[in-house]
C-alpha angles and dihedrals in degrees: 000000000000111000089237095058089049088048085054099045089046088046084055093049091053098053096049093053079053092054085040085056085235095126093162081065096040099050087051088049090042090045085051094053090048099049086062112050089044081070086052093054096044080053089059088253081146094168091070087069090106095043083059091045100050087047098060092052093055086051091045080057100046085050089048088059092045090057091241096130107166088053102044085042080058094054090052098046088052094042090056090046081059094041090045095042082053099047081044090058089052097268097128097165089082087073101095090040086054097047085046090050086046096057089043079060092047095054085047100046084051087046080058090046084243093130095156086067098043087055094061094048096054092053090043094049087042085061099061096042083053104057095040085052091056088049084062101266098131091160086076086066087094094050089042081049095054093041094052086053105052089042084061092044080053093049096042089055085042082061087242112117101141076077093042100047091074096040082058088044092053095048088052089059100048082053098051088042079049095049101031076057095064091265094120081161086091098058102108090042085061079050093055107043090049086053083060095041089054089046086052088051104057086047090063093048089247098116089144086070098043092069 
């Protein structure tokens, strides 16, 4: 069997441990995969940079549900050098796959109480979701949703929610649009993020608003 098709069938089987919420099993498929596309790589097999990037990412995740925070944070930081080097050589459709690794870093930098970091990630990663969204790719408002939340939990541990609470407010209305649009699989994200908006609010000794 060719090691890329090994590499392929080991990714998948990562991915379905992961599904399965079995991350010991999905980080040793996903540790498998990369091993060997790292040999393709080293044999100037160049196109299966995003397979080992992707890759990366899964495995950050695994290690995330493991609690094991600074190595999964070293997957994902790898995994954005590959998905920058890549933009950089005019492969721009990496973009979305970049902004989604950043805010993976950013859940793993406020797992390591580092929120100014995090910080820097999520707008980072906002960035991207919204320029491929005003290129027509409306399906990224639920990525640019997650990324703006996170950007106002960083900025609420960083005691600044008069910055958080319109990061809360836009990702309310991304939610109602989303709903309003026939996608009630968003309902308890609206939930949440109204949870965070209230929280924002009595911080900022405005309770009445937070009802």
């Amino acid at each position: 069997m060719e090691r890329s098709t090994q590499a392929e069938r080991w990714f998948n089987e990562g991915l379905r441990h992961l599904e399965a919420r079995d991350p010991q099993k999905a980080l040793a498929a996903f540790e498998q995969a990369e091993a060997l596309y790292r040999v393709l790589i080293a044999d100037s097999q160049l196109q299966y940079r995003p397979d080992l990037a992707g890759t990366l990412g899964n495995g950050g995740n695994a290690l995330q549900e493991l609690n094991r925070c600074k190595e999964a944070l070293a997957r994902y930081e790898e995994a954005t050098g590959i998905y920058r080097a890549l933009i950089v050589a005019s492969e721009p459709q990496h973009r979305r796959n970049l902004a989604i690794v950043r805010v993976n870093e950013a859940n793993a930098l406020a797992e390591l109480h580092r929120p100014r970091e995090a910080l820097v990630r999520c707008r980072y990663a906002a960035r991207i979701f919204r320029a491929l969204i005003g290129e027509g790719q409306l399906e990224g408002r639920p990525d640019l949703a997650g990324a703006r939340t996170n950007e106002g939990i960083a900025l609420c541990d960083l005691n600044r929610p008069s910055e958080a609470l319109p990061c809360f407010e836009e990702v309310t209305k991304i939610y109602r649009d989303l709903l309003g649009e026939n996608q009630p699989q968003y309902r308890p994200d609206l939930a949440r993020t109204r949870m965070h908006e209230g929280n924002a609010l009595c911080d900022l000794n405005r309770p009445s608003e937070a009802l």
